[in-house]
Coordinates of C-alpha atoms in Angstrom, one line a residue:
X1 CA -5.5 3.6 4.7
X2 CA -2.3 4.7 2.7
X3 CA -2.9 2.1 0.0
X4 CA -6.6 3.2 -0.2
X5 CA -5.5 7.3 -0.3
X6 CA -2.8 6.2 -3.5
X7 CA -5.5 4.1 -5.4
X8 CA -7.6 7.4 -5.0
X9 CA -4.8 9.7 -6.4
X10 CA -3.5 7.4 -8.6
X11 CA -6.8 7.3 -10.8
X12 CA -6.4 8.7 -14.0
X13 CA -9.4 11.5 -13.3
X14 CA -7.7 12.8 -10.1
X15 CA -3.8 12.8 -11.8
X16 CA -5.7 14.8 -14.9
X17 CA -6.7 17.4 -12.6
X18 CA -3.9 17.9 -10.8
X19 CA -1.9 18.3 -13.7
X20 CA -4.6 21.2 -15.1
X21 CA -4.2 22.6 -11.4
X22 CA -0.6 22.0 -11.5
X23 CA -0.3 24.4 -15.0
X24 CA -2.0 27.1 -13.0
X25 CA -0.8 27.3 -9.8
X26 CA 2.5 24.9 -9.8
X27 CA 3.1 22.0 -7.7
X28 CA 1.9 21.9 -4.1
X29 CA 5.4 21.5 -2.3
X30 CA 6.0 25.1 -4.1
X31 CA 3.1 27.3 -3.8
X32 CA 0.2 25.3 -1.9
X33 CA -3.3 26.8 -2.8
X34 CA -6.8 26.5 -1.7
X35 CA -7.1 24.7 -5.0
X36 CA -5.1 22.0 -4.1
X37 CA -7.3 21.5 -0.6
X38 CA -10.4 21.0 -2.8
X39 CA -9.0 18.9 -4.8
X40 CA -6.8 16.6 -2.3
X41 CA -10.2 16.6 -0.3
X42 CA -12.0 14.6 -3.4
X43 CA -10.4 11.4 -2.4
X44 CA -9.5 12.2 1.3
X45 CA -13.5 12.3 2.6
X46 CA -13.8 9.1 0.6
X47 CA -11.2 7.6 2.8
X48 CA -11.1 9.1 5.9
X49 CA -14.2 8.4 7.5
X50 CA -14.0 4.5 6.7
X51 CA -11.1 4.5 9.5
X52 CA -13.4 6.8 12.0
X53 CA -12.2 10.3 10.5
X54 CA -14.6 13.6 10.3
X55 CA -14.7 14.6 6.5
X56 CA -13.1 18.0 5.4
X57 CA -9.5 19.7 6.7
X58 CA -10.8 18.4 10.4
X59 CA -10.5 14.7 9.5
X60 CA -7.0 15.6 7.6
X61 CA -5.6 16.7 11.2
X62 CA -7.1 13.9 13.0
X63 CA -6.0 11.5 10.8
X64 CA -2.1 13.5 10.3
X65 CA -2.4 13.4 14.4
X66 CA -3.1 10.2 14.8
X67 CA -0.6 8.6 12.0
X68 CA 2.2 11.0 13.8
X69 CA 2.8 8.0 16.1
X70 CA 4.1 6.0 13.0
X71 CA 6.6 8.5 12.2
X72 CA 9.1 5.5 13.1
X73 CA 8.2 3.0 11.2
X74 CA 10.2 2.8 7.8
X75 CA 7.5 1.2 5.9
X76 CA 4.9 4.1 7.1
X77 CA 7.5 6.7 5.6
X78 CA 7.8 5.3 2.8
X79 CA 4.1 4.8 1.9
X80 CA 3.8 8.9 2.9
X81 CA 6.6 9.6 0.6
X82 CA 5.2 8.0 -2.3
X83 CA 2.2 9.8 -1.6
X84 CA 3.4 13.0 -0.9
X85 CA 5.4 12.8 -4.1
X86 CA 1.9 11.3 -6.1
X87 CA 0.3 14.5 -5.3
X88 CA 3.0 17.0 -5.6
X89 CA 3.4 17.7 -1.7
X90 CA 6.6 16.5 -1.9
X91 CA 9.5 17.1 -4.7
X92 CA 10.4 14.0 -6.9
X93 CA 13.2 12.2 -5.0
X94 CA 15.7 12.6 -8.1
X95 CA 15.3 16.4 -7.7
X96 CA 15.4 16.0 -3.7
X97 CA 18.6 14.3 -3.9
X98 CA 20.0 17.0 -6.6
X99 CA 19.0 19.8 -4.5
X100 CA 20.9 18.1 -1.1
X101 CA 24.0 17.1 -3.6
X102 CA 23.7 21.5 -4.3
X103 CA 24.0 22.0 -0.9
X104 CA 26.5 19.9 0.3
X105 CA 29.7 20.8 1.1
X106 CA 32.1 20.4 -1.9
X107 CA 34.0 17.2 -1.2
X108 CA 38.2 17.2 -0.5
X109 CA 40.4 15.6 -3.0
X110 CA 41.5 12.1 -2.2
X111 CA 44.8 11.9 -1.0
X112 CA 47.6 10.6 -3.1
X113 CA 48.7 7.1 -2.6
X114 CA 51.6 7.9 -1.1
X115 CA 49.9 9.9 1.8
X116 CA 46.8 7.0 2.4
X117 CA 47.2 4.7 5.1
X118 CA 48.0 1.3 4.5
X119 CA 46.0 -1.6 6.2
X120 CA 48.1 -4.5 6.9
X121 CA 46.0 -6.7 9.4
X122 CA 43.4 -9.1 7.5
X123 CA 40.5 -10.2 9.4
X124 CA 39.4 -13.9 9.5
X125 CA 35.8 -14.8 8.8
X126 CA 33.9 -17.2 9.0
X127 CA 30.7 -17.7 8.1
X128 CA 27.9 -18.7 11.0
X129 CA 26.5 -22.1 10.7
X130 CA 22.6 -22.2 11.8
X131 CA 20.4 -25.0 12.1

């Protein structure tokens, strides 16, 4: 279903109006409109119903309800991610990333050398042999 939803907002008609919705109102993740429903819902009740979904906002619950019990699977995250960032739900990860580098708290000098603590036991490896 999640590669079926990206081949729908990947195509070159729904990315052209989302960009001409995108210079009116913005990006979803900053000011969601009624706009972006409509136009979300273009590929969504093309999708939905093939995996037993109503059509409209209704099937969008159902089908965010039902997916909820995926919410640990990296691979599903990842595919909702790229989506969420496809359709502007979501902030591009390199300004995600800047925005949680802004809010981190400022990070403390290193040490000098002389202060650092020095390791003096070595650790033996060996590498495991399988068969």
């Amino acid at each position: 279903m999640q590669a079926e939803l990206y081949m729908g907002f990947a195509e070159k008609d729904f990315q052209d109006a989302l960009a001409e919705l995108e210079a009116i109102h913005g990006k979803a993740y900053k000011n969601y409109t009624e706009d972006h429903t409509k136009l979300f819902l273009t590929v969504q009740n093309k999708v939905l119903p093939k995996y037993g979904f109503q059509t409209g906002q209704a099937g969008v619950l159902q089908m965010l309800a039902a997916a909820s019990r995926f919410n640990d699977d990296e691979d599903f995250c990842t595919n909702r991610a790229v989506l969420n960032e496809l359709i502007g739900m979501a902030p591009p990860i390199d300004e995600e990333l800047e925005q949680l580098e802004r809010k981190a708290p400022p990070r403390a000098a290193p040490k000098p050398a002389s202060q650092q603590l020095l390791v003096t036991e070595s650790l033996r490896w060996a590498p495991t042999l399988t068969t």
